[in-house]
Short mmCIF file of C-alpha atoms in Angstrom, two decimals:
data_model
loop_
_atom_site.label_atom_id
_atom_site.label_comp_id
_atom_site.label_asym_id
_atom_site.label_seq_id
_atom_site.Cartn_x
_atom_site.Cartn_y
_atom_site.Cartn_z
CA UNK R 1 37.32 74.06 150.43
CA UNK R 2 38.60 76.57 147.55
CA UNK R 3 35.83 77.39 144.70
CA UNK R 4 36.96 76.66 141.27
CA UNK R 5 36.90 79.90 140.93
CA UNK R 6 39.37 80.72 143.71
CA UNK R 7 41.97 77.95 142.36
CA UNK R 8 42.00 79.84 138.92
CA UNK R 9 42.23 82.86 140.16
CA UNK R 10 45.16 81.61 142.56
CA UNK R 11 46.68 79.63 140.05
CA UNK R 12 46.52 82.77 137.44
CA UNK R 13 48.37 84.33 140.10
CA UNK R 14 51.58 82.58 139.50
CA UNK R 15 52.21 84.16 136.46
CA UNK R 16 51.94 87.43 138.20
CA UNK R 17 53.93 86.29 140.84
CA UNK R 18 56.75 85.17 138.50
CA UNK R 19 56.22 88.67 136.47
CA UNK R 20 56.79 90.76 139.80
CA UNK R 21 59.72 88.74 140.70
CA UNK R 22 61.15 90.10 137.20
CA UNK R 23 60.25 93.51 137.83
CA UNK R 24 63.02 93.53 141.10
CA UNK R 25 59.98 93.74 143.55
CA UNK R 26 62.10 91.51 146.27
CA UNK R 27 64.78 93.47 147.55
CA UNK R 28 67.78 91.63 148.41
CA UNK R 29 70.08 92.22 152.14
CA UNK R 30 73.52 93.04 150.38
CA UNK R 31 76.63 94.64 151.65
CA UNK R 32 77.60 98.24 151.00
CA UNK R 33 80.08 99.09 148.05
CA UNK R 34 83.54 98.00 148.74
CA UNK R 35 85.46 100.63 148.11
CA UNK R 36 88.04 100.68 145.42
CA UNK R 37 90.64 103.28 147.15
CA UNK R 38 93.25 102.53 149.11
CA UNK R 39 93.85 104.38 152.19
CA UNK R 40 96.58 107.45 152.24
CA UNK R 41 96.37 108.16 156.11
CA UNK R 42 95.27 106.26 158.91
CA UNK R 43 96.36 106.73 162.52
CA UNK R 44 99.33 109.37 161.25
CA UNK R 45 99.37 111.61 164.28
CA UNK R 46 99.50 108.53 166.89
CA UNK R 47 102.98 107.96 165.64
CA UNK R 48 106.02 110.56 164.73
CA UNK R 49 107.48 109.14 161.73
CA UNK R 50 110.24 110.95 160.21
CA UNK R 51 109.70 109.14 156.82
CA UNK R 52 108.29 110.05 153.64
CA UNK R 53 105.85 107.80 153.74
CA UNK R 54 104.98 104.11 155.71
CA UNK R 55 102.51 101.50 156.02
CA UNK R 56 101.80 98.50 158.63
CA UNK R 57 99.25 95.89 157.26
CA UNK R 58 98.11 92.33 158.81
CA UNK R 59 100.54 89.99 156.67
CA UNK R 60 97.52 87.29 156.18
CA UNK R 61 94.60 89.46 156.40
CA UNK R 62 95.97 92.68 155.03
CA UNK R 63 94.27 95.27 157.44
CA UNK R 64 95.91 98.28 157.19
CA UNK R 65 96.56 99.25 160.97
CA UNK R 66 98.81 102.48 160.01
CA UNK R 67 99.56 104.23 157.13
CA UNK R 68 101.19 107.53 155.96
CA UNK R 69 101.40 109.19 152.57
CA UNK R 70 100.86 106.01 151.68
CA UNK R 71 99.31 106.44 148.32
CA UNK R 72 102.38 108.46 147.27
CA UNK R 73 104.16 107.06 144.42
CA UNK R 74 108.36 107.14 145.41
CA UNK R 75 110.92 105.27 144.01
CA UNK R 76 111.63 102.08 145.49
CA UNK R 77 114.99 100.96 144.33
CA UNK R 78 116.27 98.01 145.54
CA UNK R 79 112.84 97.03 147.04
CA UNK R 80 112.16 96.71 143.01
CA UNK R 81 113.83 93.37 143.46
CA UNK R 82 110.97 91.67 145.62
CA UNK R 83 108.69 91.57 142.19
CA UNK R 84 112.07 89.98 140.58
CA UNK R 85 112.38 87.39 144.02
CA UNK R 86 108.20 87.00 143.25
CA UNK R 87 109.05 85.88 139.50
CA UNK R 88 112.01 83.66 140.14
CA UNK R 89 109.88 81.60 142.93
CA UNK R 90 107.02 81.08 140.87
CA UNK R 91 109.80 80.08 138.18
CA UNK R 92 110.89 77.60 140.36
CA UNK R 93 107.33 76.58 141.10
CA UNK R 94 106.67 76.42 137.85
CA UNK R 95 109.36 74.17 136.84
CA UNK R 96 110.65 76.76 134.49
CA UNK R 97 114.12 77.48 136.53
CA UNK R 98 115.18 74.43 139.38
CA UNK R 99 117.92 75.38 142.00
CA UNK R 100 120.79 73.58 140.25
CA UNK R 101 120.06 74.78 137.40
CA UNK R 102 123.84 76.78 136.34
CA UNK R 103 123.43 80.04 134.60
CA UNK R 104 125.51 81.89 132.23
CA UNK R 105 125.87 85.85 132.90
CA UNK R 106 125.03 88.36 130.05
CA UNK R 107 127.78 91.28 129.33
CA UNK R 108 125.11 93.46 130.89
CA UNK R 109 124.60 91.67 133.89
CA UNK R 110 128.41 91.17 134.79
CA UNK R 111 129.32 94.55 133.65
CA UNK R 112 126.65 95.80 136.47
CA UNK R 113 127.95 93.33 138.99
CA UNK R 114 131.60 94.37 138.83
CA UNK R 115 130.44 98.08 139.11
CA UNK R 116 131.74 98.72 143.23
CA UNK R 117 129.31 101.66 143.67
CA UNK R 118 126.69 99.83 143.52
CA UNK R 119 125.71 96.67 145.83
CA UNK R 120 126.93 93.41 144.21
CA UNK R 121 128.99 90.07 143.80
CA UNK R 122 131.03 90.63 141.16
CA UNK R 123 130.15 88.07 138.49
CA UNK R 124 132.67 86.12 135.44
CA UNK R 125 131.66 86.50 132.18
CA UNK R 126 133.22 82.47 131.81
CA UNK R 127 131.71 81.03 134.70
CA UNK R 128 128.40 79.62 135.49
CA UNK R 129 126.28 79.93 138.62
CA UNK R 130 123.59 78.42 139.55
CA UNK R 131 120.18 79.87 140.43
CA UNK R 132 120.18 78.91 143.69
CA UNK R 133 123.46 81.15 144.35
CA UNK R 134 121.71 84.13 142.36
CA UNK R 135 118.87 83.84 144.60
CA UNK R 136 120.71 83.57 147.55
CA UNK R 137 122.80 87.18 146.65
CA UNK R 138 120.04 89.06 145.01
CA UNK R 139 118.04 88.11 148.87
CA UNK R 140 120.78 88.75 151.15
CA UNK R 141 122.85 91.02 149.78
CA UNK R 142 120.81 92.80 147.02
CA UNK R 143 123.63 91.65 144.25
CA UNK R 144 122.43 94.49 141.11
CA UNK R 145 124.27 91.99 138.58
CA UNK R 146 122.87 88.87 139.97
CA UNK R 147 119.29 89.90 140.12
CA UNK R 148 119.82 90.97 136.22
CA UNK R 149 120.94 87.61 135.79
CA UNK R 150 117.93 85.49 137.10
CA UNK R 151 115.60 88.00 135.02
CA UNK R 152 117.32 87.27 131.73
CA UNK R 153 117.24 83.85 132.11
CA UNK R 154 113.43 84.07 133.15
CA UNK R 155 112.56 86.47 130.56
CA UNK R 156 115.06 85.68 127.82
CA UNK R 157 116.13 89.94 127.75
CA UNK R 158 115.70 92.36 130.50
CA UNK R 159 113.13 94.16 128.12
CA UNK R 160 110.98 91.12 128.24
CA UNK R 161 111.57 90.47 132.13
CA UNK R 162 110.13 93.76 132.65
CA UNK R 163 107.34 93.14 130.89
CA UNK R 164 106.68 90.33 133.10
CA UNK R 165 107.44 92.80 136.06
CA UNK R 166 104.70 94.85 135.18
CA UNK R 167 101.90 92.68 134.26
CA UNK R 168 102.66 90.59 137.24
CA UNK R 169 101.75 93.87 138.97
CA UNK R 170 98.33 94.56 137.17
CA UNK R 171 97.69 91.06 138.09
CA UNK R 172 98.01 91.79 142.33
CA UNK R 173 95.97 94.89 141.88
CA UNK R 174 98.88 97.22 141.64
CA UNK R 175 97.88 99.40 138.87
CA UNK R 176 100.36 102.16 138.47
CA UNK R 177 103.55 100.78 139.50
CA UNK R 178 106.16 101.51 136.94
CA UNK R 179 109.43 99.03 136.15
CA UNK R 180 112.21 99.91 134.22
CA UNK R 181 114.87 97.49 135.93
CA UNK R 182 114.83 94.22 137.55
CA UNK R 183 117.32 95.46 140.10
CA UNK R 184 115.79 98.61 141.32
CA UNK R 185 118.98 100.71 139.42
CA UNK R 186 117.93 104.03 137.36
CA UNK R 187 117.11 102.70 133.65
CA UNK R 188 120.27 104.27 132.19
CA UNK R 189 122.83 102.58 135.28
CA UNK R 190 122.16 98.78 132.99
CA UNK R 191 123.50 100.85 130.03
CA UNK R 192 122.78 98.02 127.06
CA UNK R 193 119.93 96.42 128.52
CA UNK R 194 117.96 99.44 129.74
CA UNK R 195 114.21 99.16 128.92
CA UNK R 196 114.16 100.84 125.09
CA UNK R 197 111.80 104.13 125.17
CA UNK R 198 111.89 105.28 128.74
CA UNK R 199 114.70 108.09 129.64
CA UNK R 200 118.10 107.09 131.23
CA UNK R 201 117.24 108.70 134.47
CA UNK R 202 113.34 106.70 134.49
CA UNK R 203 113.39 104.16 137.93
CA UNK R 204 111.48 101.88 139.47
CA UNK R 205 108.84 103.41 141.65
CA UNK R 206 105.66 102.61 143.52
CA UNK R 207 103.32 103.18 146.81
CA UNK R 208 104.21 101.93 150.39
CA UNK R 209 100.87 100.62 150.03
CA UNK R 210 101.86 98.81 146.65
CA UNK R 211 105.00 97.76 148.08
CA UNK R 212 102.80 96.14 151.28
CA UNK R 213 100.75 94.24 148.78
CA UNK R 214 103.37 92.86 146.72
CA UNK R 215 105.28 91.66 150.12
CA UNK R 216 102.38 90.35 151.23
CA UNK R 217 101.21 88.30 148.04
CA UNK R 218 105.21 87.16 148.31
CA UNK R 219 105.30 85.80 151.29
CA UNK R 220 101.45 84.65 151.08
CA UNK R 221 102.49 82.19 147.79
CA UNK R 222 106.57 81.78 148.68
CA UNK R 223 106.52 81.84 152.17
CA UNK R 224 109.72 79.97 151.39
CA UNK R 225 111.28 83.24 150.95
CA UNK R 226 111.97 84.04 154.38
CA UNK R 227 114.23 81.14 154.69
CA UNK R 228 116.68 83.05 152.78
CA UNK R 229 116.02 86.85 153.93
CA UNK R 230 116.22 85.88 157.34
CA UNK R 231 119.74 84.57 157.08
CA UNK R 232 122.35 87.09 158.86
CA UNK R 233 125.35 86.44 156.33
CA UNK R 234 126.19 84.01 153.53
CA UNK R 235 129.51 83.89 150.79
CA UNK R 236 129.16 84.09 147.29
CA UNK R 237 131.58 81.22 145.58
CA UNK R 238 133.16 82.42 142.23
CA UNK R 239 135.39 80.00 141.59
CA UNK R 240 138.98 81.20 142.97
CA UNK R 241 137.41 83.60 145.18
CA UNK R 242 134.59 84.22 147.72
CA UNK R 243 132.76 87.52 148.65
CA UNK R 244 131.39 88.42 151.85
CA UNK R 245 127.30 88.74 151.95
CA UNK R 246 126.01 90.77 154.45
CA UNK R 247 122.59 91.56 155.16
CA UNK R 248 121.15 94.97 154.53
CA UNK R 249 118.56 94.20 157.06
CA UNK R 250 119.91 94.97 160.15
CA UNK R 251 117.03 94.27 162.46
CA UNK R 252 117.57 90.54 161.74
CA UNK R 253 118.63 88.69 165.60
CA UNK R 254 121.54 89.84 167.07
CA UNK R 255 122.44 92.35 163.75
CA UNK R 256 123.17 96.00 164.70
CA UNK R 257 119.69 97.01 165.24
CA UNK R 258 117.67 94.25 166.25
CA UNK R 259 115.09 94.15 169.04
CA UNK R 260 114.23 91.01 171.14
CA UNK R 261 110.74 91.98 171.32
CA UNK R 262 110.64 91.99 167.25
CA UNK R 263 111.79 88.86 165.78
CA UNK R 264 112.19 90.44 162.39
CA UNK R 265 112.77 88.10 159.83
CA UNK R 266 112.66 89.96 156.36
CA UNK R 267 112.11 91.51 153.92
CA UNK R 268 114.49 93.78 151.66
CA UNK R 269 116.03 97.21 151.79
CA UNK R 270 116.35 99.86 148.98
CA UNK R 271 118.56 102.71 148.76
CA UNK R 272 119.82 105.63 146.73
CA UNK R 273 120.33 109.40 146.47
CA UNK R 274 117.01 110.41 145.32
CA UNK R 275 114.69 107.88 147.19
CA UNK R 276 116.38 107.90 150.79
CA UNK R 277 116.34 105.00 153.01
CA UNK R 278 113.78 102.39 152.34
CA UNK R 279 112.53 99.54 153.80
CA UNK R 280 110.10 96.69 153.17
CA UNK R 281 110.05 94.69 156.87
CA UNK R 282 108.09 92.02 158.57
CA UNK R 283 107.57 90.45 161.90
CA UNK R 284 106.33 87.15 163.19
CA UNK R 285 105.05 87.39 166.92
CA UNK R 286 103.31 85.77 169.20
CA UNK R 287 101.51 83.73 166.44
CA UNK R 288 101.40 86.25 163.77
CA UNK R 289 102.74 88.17 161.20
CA UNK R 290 102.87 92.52 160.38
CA UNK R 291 104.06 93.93 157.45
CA UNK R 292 105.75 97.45 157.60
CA UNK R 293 106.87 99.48 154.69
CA UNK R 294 109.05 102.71 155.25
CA UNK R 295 109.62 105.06 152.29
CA UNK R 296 112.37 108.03 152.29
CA UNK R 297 113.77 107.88 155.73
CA UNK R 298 117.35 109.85 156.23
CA UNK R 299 120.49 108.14 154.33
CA UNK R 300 123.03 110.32 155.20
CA UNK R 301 125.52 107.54 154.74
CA UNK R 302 125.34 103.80 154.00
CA UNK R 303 125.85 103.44 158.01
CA UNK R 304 122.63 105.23 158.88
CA UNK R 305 120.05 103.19 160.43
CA UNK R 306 117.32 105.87 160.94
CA UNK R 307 115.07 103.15 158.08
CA UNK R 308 115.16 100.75 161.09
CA UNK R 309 114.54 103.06 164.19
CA UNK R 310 111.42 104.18 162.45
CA UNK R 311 110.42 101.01 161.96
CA UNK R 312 110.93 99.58 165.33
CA UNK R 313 108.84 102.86 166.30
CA UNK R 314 106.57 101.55 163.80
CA UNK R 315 105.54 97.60 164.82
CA UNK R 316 105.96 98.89 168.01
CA UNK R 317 103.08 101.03 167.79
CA UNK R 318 101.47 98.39 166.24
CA UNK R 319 101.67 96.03 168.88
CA UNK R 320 101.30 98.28 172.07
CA UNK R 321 97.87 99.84 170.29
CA UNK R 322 96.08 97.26 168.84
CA UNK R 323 94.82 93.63 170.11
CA UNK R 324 94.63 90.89 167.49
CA UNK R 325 91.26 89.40 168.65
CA UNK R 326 89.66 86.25 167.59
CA UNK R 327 86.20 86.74 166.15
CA UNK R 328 84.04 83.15 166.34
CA UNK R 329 81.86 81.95 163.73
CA UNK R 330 78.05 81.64 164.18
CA UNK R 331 77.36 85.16 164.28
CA UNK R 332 74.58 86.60 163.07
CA UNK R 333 73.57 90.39 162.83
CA UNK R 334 69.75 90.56 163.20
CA UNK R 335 67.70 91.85 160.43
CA UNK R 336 71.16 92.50 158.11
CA UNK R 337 71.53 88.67 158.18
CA UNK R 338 67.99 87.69 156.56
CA UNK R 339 68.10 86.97 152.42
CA UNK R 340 65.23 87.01 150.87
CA UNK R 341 64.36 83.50 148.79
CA UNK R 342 62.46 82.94 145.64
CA UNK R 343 59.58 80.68 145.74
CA UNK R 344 60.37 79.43 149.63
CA UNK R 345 57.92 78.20 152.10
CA UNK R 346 59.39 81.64 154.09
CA UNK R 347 60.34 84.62 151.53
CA UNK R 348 63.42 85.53 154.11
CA UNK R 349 66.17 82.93 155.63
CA UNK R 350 68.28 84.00 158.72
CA UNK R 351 71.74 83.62 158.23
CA UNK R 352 75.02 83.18 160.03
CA UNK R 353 78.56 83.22 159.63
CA UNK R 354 80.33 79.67 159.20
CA UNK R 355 84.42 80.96 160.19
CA UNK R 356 85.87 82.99 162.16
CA UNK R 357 88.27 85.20 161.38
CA UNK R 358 91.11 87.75 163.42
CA UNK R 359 90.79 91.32 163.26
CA UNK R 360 93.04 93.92 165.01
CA UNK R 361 90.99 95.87 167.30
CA UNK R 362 92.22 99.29 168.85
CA UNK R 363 92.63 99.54 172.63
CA UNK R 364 89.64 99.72 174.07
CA UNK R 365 87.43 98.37 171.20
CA UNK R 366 85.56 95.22 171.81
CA UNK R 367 84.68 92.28 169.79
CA UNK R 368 81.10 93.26 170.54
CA UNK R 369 81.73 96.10 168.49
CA UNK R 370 82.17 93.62 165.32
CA UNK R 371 78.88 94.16 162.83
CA UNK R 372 77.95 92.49 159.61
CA UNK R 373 75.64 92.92 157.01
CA UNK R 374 75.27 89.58 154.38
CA UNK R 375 75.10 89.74 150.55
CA UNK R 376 73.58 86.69 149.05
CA UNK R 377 75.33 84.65 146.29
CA UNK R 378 73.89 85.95 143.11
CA UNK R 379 74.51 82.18 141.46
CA UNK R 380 72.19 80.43 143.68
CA UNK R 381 69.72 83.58 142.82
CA UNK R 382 66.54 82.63 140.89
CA UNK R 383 65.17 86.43 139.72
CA UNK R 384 66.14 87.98 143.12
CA UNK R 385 66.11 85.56 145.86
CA UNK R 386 67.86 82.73 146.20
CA UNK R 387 66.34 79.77 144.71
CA UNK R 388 64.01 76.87 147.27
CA UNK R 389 64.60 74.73 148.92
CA UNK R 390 67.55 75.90 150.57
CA UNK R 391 69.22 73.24 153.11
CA UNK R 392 70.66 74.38 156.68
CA UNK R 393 74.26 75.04 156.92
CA UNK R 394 74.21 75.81 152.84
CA UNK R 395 76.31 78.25 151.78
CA UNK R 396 74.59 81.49 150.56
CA UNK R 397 76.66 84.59 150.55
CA UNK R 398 79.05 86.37 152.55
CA UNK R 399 79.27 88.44 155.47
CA UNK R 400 80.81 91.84 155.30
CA UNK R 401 82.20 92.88 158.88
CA UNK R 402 83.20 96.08 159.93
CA UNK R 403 83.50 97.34 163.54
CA UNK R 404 81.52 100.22 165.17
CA UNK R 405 84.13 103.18 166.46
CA UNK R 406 87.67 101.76 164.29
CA UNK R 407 87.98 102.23 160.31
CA UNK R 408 89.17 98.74 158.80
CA UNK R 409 91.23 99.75 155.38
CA UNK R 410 92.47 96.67 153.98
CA UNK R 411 95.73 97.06 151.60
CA UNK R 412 93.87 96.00 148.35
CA UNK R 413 91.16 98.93 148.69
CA UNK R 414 88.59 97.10 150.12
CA UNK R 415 86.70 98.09 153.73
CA UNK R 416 85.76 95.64 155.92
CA UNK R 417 86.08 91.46 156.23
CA UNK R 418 84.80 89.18 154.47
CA UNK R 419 83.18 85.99 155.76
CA UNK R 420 81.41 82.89 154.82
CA UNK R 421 77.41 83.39 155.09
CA UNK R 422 75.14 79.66 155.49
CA UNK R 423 71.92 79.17 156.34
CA UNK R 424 70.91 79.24 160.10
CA UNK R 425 67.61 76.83 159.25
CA UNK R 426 66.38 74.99 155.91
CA UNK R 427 63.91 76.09 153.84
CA UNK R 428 61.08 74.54 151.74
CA UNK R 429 59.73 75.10 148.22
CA UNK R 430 56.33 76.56 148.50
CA UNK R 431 53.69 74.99 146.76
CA UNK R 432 51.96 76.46 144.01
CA UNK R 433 48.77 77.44 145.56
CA UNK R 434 50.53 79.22 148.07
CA UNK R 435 52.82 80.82 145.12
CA UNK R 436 49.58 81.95 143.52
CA UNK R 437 47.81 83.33 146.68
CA UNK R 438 51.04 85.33 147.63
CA UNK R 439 50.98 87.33 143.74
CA UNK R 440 46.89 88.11 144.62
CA UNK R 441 47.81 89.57 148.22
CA UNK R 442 50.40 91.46 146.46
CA UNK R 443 53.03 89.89 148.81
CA UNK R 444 55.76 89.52 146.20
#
């Protein structure tokens, strides 16, 4: 039986105890940094490119399993008008724009469209379309007049769509992108409605990596989309005549350069003088999806198809060098999967993960090689443990995966994947004598 004297000295203790806690005596099992920089090069010598730059990411994930140059900052031209395809959906979504809805051309926009050097449907300044048309040639056939169109009647002026351009940018983590156009064409080719304060010969430009992300966030929230990029051909109705659409994408099935073993069903092309041949591709098989992004590949004429070769070389690689693997849930990683917990009947929990997730692993890497390391959720965190009682299968962080021999970039700058972390077994609140004799052993 304690003395009275030991049950005041104990209890005394807990005021200790609760000081030490404040002092940050309990260290905490967290991840390492994520990094904030995306990744330039990555497997560059496995594959001969002859492009400026390219990436190949996970479309749901967003590993990056190649990349080149990809950092670089190149114009994009008409890959420009996936951020306009992004707006108009989430229009549409939004109930601001519906399908039907008919739409009457500004002198800018038809002036564009009726301009034969550049890719287009030529548009009447007395007729109305609808959106759904728009959408359907700014998709298939990369219409210059009717993306400028859409964004006018989204943004009210091409100024103001542009705006909404770039802040929709900032928003996906795409920090220096830079917009002048909805339609990918140099700033001074829209004459009237170029973006006031920016040169004549300013364009649209970003990173393959930037370009990657934006695809992927596009086809992430409008997977609807590829409904539309994945048809082969369409006509644009003007009234008294029809024009022939085309698509640029020529990988599409049974299109010049398509490939039964790649089932490529989108995304867009962009072209010009300065930037090359560009393309923004992706590829559902065998259950799922790559994203590939070639910058500045030859255009020596608009017949060239050296965009696609290099990026059949490209998913090719992909899938011949790397095996999407399953990785189960309930894994746990030893001593980097204990938290530490304030006030618990045990100062440390084990932990596990609760999903599983799908990683691409090189040849010759194992899913053994998968390790984690678990932060703890800093809102359940009382001082610096997590608060008791804790219950089994609670949630209580997140597990940061990486794998042992194989870098794992991810296209938003982060390193490694991120899991669900729960409790392997419950935990009690300690009482307070216990709380009390742990500050006088010194074991906080």
């Amino acid at each position: 039986m304690k003395t009275f004297s030991q049950l005041k000295k104990a209890v005394a203790g807990v005021a200790t105890g609760l000081a030490l806690f404040g002092a940050g005596v309990y260290v905490t099992s967290s991840a390492t940094q994520v990094s904030a920089n995306t990744t330039n090069n990555l497997k560059t010598g496995d594959v001969n490119l002859n492009v400026k730059s390219a990436i190949a990411i996970d479309a749901k994930t967003g590993q990056v399993l190649y990349a080149k140059n990809a950092n670089e900052k190149r114009e994009t031209a008409s890959m420009s008008k996936l951020m306009t395809l992004y707006l108009v959906l989430d229009a549409i979504d939004n109930k601001k724009l519906s399908w039907d809805q008919k739409i009457s051309p500004s002198a800018g926009a038809v002036k564009v469209s009726q301009n034969t050097n550049y890719s287009n449907v030529p548009l009447k300044a007395d007729h109305e379309y609808t959106v759904r048309d728009l959408y359907r040639a700014t998709v298939i056939y990369s219409a210059n007049g009717a993306a400028m169109a859409l964004a006018d009647q989204i943004g009210g002026t091409q100024q103001k769509f542009i705006d909404m351009m770039r802040a929709e940018a900032k928003k996906m983590g795409i920090k220096d992108a830079e917009f002048y156009t909805a339609n990918g064409l140099n700033n001074g080719d829209v004459e009237q409605d170029k973006y006031k304060g920016a040169p004549d010969s300013a364009t649209n430009k970003m990173s393959a990596n930037d370009v990657a992300l934006l695809s992927q966030k596009l086809i992430q929230d409008h997977p609807e989309v590829l409904k539309t990029t994945s048809i082969k051909e369409a006509k644009f109705d003007n009234g008294d005549t029809k024009t022939d659409m085309p698509n640029w994408n020529w990988m599409l099935k049974g299109l010049t350069k398509s490939y039964s073993a790649l089932p490529v069903d989108g995304l867009k092309t962009g072209t010009s003088d300065t930037a090359g041949a560009n393309f923004a591709a992706t590829v559902h098989k065998d259950g799922h999806r790559v994203i590939t992004v070639v910058m500045g590949a030859r255009h020596q004429n608009d017949q060239d198809t050296a965009r696609f070769e290099e990026t059949q070389k490209l998913m090719s690689y992909v899938y011949n060098n790397y095996t999407y693997t399953n990785v189960k849930s309930g894994l746990n990683f030893k001593k980097d999967s204990q938290l530490p917990v304030y006030h618990g009947k045990d100062l440390t929990i084990p932990t596990k993960t609760s999903k599983g997730t799908h990683i691409w692993l090189e040849k010759g890497v194992d899913v053994d090689s998968v390790t984690g390391k678990v932060s703890g959720n800093k809102k359940l965190y009382k001082k610096n443990g997590l608060e008791a009682p804790i219950k089994k299968g609670q949630k209580v962080g997140s597990y940061k995966l990486t794998v042992k021999g194989q870098e794992t970039p991810f296209v938003n700058g982060s390193n490694g994947f991120k899991t669900q972390a729960v409790a392997s077994q419950a935990d009690k609140k300690a009482n307070i004598f216990v709380i009390g004799w742990r500050a006088v052993k010194g074991l906080f």
